[in-house]
Coordinates of C-alpha atoms in Angstrom, one line a residue:
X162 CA 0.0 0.0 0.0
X163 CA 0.9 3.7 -0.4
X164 CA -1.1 5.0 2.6
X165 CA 2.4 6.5 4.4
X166 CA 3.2 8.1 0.5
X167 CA 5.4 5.5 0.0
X168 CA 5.0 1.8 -1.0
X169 CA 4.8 -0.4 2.1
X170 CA 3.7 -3.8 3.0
X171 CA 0.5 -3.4 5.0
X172 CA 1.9 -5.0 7.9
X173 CA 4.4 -2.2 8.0
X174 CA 2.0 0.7 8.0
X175 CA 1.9 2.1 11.4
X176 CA -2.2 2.9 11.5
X177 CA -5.4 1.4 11.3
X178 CA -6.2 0.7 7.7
X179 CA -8.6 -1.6 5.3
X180 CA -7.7 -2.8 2.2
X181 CA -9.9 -3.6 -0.6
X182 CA -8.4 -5.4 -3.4
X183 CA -9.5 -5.7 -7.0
X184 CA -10.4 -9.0 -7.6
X185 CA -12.7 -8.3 -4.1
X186 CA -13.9 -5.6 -5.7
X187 CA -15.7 -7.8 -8.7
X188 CA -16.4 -11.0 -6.8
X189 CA -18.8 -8.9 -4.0
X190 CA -20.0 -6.2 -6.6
X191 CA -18.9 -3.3 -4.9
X192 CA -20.0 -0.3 -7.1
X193 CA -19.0 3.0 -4.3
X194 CA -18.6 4.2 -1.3
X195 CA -21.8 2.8 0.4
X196 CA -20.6 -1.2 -0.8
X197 CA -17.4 -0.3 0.9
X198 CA -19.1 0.5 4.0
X199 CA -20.4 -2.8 4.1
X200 CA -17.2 -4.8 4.1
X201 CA -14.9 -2.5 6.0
X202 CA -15.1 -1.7 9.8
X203 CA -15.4 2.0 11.1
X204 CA -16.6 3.7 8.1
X205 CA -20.1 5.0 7.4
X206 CA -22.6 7.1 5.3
X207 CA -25.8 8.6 5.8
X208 CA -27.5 11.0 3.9
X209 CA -26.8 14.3 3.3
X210 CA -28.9 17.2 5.5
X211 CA -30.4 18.2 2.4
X212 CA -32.6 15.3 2.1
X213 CA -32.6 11.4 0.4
X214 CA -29.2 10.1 -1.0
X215 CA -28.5 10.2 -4.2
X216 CA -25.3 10.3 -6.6
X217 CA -23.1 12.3 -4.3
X218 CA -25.5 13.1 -1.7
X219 CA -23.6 11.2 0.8
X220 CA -21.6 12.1 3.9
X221 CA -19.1 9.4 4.4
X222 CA -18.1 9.0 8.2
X223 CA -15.4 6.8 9.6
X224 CA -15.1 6.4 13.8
X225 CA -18.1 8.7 13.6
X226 CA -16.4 11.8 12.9
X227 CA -18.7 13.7 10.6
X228 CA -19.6 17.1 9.4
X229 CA -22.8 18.8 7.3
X230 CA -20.7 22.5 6.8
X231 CA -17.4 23.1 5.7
X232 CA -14.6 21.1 4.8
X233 CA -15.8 16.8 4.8
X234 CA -14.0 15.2 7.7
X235 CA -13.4 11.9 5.9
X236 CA -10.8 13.1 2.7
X237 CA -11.6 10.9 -1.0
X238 CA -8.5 10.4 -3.3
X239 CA -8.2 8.7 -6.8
X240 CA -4.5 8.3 -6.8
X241 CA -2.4 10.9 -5.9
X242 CA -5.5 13.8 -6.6
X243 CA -7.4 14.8 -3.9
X244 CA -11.3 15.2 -4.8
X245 CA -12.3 16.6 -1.9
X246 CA -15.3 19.4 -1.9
X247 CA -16.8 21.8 0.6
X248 CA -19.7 20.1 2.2
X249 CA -22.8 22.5 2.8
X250 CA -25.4 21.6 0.1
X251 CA -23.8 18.4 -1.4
X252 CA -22.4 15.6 -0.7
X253 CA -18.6 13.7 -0.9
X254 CA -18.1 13.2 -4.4
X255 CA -18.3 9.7 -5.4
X256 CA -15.9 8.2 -7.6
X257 CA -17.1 5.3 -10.5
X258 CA -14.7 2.1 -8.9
X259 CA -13.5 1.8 -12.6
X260 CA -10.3 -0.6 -13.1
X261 CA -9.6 -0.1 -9.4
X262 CA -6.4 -1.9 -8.4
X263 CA -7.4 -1.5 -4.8
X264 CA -9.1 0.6 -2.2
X265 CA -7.2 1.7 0.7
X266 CA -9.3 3.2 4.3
X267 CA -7.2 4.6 6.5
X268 CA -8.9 5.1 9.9
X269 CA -8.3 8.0 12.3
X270 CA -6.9 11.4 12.1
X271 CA -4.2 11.5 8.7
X272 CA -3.5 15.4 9.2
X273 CA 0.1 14.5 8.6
X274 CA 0.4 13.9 5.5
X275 CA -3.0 14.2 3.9
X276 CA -4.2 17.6 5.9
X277 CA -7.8 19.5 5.8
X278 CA -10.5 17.0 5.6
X279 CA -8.9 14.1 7.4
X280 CA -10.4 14.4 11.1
X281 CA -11.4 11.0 10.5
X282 CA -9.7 9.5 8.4
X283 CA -8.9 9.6 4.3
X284 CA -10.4 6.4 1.5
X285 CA -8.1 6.2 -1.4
X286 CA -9.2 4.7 -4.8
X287 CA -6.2 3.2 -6.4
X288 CA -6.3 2.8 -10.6
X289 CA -4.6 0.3 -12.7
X290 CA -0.5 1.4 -13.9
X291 CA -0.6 1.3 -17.4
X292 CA 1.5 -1.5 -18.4
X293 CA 4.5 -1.2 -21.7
X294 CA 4.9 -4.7 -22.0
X295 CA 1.9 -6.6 -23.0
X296 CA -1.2 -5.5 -25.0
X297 CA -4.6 -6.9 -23.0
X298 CA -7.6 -6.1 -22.4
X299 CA -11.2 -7.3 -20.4
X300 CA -14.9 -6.5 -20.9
X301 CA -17.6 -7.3 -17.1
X302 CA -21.6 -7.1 -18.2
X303 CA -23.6 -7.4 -15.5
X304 CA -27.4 -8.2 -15.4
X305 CA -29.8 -8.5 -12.5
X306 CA -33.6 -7.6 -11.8
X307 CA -34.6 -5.3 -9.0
X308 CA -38.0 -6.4 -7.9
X309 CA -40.7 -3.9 -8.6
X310 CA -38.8 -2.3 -11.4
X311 CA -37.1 -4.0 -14.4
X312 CA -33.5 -5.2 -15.8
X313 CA -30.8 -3.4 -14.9
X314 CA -27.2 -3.1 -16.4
X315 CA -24.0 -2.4 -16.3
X316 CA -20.9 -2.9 -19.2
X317 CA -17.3 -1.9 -18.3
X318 CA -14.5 -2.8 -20.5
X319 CA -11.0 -1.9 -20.2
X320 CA -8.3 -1.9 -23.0
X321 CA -4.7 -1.4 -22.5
X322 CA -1.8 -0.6 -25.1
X323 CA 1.8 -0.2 -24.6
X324 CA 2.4 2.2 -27.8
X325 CA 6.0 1.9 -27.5
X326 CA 7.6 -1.2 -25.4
X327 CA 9.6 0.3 -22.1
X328 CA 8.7 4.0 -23.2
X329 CA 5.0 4.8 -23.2
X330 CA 1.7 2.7 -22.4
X331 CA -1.7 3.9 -22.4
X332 CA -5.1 2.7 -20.5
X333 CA -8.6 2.9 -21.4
X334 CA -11.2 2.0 -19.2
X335 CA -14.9 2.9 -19.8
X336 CA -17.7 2.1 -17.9
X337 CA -22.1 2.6 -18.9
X338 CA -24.8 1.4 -16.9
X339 CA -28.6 1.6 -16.1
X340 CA -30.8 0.9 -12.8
X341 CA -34.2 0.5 -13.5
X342 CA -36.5 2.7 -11.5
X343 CA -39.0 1.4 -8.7
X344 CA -41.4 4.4 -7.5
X345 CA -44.3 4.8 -8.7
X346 CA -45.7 8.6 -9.3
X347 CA -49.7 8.8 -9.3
X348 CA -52.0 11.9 -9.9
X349 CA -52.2 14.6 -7.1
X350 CA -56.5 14.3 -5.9
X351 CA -57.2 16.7 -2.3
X352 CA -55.4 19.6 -1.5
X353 CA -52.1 19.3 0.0
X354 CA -52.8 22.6 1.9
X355 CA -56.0 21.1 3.9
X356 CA -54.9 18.0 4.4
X357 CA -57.1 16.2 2.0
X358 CA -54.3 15.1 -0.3
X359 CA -54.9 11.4 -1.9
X360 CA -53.1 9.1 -4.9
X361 CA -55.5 9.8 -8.0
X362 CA -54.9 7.6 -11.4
X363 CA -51.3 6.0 -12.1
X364 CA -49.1 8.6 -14.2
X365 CA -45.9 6.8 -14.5
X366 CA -44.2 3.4 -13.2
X367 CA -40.4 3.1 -12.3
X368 CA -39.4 7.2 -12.5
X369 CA -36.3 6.7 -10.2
X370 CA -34.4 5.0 -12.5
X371 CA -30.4 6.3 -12.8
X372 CA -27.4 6.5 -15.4
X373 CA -23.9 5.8 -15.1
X374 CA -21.1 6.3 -17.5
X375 CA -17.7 7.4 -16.8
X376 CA -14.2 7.0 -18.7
X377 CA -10.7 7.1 -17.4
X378 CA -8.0 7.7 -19.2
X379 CA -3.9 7.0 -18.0
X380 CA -0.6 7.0 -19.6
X381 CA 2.7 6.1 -18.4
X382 CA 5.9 7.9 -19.6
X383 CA 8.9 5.9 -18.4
X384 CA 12.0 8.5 -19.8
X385 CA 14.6 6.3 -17.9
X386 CA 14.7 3.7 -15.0
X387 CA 14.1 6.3 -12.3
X388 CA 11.9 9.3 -14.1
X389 CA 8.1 8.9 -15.2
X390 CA 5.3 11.0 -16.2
X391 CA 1.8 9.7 -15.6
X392 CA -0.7 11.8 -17.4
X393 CA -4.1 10.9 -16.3
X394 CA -8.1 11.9 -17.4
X395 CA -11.7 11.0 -15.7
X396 CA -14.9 12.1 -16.6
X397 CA -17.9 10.8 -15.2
X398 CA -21.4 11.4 -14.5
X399 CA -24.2 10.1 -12.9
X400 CA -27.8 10.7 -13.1
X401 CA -31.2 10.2 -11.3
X402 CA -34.7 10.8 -12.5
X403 CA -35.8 10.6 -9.3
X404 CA -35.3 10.0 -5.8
X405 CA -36.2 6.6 -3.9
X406 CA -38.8 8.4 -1.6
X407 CA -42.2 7.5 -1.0
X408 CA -45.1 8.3 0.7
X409 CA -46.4 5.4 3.5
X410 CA -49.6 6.4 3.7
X411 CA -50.2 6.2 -0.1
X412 CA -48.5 2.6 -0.1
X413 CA -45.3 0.9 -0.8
X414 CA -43.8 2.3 -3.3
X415 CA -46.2 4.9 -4.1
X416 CA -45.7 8.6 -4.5
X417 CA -47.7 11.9 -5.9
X418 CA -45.0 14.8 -5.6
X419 CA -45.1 17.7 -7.7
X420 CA -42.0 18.0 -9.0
X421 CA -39.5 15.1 -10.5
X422 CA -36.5 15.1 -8.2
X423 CA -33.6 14.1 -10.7
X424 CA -30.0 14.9 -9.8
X425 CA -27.0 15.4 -12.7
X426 CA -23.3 15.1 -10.9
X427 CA -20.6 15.1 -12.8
X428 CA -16.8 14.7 -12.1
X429 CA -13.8 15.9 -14.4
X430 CA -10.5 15.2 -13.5
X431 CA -7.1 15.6 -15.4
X432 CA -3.8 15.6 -13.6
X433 CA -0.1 15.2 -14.3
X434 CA 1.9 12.8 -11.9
X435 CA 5.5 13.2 -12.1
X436 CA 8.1 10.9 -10.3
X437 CA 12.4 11.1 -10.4
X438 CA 14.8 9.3 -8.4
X439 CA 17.5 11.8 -7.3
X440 CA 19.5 9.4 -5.4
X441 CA 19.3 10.7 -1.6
X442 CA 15.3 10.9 -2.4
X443 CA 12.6 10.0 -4.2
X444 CA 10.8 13.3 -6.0
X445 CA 7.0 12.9 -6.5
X446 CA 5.2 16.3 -8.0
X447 CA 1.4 16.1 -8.6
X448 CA -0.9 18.7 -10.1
X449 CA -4.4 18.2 -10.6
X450 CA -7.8 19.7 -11.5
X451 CA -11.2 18.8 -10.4
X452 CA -14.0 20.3 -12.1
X453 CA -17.6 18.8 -10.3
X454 CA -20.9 19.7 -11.2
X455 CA -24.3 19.6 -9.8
X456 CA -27.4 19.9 -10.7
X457 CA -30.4 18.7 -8.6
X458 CA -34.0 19.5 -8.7
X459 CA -36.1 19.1 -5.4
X460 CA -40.0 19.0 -5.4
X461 CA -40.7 22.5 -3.0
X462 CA -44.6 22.4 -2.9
X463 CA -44.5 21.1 0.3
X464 CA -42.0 24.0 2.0
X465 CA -43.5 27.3 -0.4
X466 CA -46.8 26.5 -1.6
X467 CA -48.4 24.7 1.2
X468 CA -47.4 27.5 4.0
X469 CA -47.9 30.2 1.8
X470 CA -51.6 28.6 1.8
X471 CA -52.0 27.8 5.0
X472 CA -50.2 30.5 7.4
X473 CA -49.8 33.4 4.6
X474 CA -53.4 33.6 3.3
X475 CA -55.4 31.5 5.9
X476 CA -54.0 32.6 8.9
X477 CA -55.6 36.1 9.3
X478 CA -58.7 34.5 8.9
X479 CA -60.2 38.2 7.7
X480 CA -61.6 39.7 4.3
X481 CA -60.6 39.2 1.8
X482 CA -58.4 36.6 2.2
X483 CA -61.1 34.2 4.8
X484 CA -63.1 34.5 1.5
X485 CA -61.0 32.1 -0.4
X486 CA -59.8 29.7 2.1
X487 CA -61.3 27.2 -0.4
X488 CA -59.2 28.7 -3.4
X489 CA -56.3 29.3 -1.3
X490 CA -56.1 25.5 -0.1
X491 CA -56.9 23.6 -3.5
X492 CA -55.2 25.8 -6.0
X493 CA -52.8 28.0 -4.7
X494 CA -51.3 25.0 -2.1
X495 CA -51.2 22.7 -4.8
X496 CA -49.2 24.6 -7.0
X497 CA -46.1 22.9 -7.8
X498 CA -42.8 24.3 -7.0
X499 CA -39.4 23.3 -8.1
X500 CA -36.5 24.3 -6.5
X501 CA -33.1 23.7 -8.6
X502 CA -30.1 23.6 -6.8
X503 CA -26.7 24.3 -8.8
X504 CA -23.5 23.6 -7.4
X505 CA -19.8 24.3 -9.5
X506 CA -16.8 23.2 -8.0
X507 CA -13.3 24.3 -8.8
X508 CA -10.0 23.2 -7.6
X509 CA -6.8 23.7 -8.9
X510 CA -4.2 21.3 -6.5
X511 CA -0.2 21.3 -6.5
X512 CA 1.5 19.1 -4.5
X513 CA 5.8 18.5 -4.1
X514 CA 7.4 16.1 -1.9
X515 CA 9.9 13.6 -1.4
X516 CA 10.6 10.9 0.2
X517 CA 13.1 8.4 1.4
X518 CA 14.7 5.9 -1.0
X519 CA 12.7 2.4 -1.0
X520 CA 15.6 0.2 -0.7
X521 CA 16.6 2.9 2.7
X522 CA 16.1 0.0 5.3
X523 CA 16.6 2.2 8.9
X524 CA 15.0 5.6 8.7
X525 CA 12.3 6.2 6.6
X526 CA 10.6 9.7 5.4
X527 CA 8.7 11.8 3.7
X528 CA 8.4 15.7 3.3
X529 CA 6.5 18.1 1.0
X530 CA 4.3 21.4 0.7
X531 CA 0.8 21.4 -0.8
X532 CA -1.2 23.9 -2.6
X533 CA -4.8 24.5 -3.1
X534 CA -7.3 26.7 -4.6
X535 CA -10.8 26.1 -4.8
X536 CA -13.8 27.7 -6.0
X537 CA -17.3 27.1 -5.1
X538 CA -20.8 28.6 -6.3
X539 CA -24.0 27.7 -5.0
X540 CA -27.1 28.6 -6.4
X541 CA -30.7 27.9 -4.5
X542 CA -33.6 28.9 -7.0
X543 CA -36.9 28.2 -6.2
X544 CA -40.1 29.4 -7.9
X545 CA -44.1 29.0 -7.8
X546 CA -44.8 29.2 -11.9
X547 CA -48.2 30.3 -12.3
X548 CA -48.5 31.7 -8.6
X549 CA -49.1 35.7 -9.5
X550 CA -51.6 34.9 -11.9
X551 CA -53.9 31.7 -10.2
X552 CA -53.8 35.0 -7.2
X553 CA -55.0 37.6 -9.8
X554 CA -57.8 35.5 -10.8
X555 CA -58.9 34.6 -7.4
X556 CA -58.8 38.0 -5.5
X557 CA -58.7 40.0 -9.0
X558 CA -55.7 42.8 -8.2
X559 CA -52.2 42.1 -8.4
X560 CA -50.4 40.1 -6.0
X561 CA -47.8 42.9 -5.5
X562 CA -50.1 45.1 -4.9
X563 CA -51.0 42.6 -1.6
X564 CA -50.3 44.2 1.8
X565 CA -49.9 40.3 2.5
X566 CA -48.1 38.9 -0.2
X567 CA -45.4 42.0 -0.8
X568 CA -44.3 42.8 2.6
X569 CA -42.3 45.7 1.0
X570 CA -45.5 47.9 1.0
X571 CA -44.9 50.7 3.0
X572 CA -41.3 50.3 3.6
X573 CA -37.9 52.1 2.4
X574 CA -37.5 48.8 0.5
X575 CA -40.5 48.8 -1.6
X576 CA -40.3 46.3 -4.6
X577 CA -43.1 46.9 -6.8
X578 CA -42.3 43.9 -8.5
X579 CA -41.7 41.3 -5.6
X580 CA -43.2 38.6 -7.3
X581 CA -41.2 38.7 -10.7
X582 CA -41.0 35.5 -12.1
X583 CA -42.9 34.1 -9.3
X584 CA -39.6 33.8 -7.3
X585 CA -40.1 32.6 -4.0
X586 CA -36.6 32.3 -2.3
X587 CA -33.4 32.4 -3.4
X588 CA -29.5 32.2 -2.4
X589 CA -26.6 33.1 -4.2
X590 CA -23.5 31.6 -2.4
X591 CA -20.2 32.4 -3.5
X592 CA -16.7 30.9 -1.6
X593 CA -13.2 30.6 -2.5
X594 CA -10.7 28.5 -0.2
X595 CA -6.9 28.1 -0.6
X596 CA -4.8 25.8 2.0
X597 CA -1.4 26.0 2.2
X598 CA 0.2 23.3 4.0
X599 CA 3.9 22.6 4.3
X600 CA 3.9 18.8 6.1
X601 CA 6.5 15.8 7.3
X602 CA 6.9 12.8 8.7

């Protein structure tokens, strides 16, 4: 293993740590971070405080050390790259396992030599080396059933060619697959607002199916016996039509929300791995890029158009608005509302250390300095379409012209146009973080 930044014998490693290896990997059908849970002792996951998991909606715990805001307190590398994001309204980013060579858990505090975001401990997915000697290649299809829903599948093939023997090999590994969904959405009958809400007619079967595909791509560069270059590409994405929610009451399996919940995450990684002998010490320099985007869509009815209803218009319980408690509850309150989360995250990462020789048998070390910067942008948009003008038809003046529904009336901040768009809430969250860390050990 390489959990110390230099290769080891797992006996040797002075800390706790699990090791998953590939051929494990296949025979048990461990697809991410919540299979790896399963298998290895003191790490965890539960869902993220912004509601049901889904692709990189987990937060990923290990000795139960965990955090909701800020930096993650469990650390996520592929290889030498870091892929760690700020945690406030997603997730740890979830890497495909794609031609994994093994999966190392280190358990406890790794500040020393991994830093931020290591409180708890640090889950490293280890690729495949390109190989320069031997052209080969594999292809895995796998089929199963999920009961409720239909076939699912999943194709992954891997391809590697050493373009010139000794010099330069390149890996290809590419993975697409398909879960077939098992919610059923019905018809909204009732009002939500009253309480009256019941499953009407079937509308669609299955509508939380999800797609995965991802491809990595890695060369190796050997330019003498003791000086490589690994070059190195994933993309990835993963998507959901839905979440895996339902309603109890309604029945198993049964749901009538107003709004599809699907979730688009996507991962793009390139870095540049470079590695020289230089005699006294091994040099290891490693500059990456992690581009991760999110896109999720939640079903808001529940949170703007129900209150609104029930507390906004209702609760006077005085002309004009005790007049149209009827309207209020079954056509206002039922209006659905999306609210669309976006998330872009952007870090640049430069990391130089070295370490001692591998054939240095007494006193063994490592020291480097480290180098981050990353952006993050958060957008929160959430809308009520066809709120302003289902009002206008009930009451018959304009809702921003409502004492009740434009609390600006009368004040220094008066927005004659406070329901634009029918915009109900919004946040526009900017952050930019850069770590510098020098570390040794």
């Amino acid at each position: 293993v390489t959990a110390n930044k230099r290769a080891q014998n797992t006996k040797d490693v002075p800390v706790s740590i699990g090791v998953v290896e590939a051929q494990e990997i296949l025979d048990l059908h461990i697809e991410d971070a919540e299979d790896i849970s399963r298998i290895v002792p003191g790490i965890s996951f539960a869902a993220h405080n912004n509601g049901p998991n889904g692709p990189g909606q987990d937060n990923l715990t290990i000795r139960g050390v965990s955090s909701t805001v800020g930096n993650p307190t469990v650390s996520t590398y592929i290889d030498e790259v870091p892929i760690i994001t700020i945690t406030g309204y997603e997730g740890t980013a979830s890497p495909r396992l794609l031609d994994i060579e093994r999966i190392e858990v280190l358990r406890g505090p790794q500040g020393t030599l991994y830093g931020a975001s290591s409180e708890g401990g640090t889950i490293r997915y280890i690729t495949n080396q390109p190989d320069s000697h031997s052209f080969s290649g594999s292809f895995r299809q796998e089929v199963s059933y999920t009961e409720h829903g239909g076939v699912n599948f999943d194709d992954r093939g891997v391809l590697n060619i050493p373009v010139i023997e000794d010099v330069f090999a390149l890996r290809v590994s590419a993975e697409f697959g398909q879960d077939s969904g098992y919610i059923d959405h019905y018809a909204l009958d009732g009002s939500l607002a009253a309480g009256t809400a019941t499953a009407g007619a079937l509308l669609n079967r299955g509508v939380n199916s999800d797609t995965n595909y991802a491809i990595n791509v890695k060369g190796l560069w050997t330019i003498s016996d003791d000086f490589t270059l690994t070059p190195a590409l994933l993309y990835q994405r993963t998507s959901l039509d839905d979440t895996g929610t339902f309603m109890p009451a309604l029945g198993l399996y049964k749901e009538f929300n107003q709004v599809p919940a699907f979730d688009h995450d996507s991962l793009f990684v390139p870095s540049l791995t470079v590695k020289k002998g230089l005699g006294f010490a091994d040099l290891t320099s490693v500059t990456s890029y992690v581009n991760r985007r999110v896109l999720r869509q939640a079903d808001g009815t529940y949170y703007n158009s129900v209150p609104i209803a029930q507390f906004t218009l209702d609760g006077p319980g005085v002309p004009p608005y005790s007049d149209h408690i009827a309207e209020n509850n079954n056509i206002l309150g039922n209006l659905a509302s999306p609210v669309d989360f976006t998330d872009h995250f952007n870090t640049w990462t430069q990391e130089f250390r070295l370490s001692s020789p591998a054939d240095q048998k007494r006193v063994h070390w490592v020291a480097g300095v480290f180098v981050s910067d990353q952006e993050w942008s958060h957008l929160d948009y959430e809308t009520i379409p066809g709120f302003s003008a289902a009002f206008q038809n009930i009451y018959g003046y304009n809702i921003n012209t409502d004492p009740m529904m434009n609390p600006t009336i009368g004040t220094p901040s008066y927005n004659p146009n406070e329901w634009a768009n029918d915009l109900v809430y919004t946040v526009d969250d900017h952050n930019n973080v850069t770590q510098y860390a020098g570390f040794g050990q």
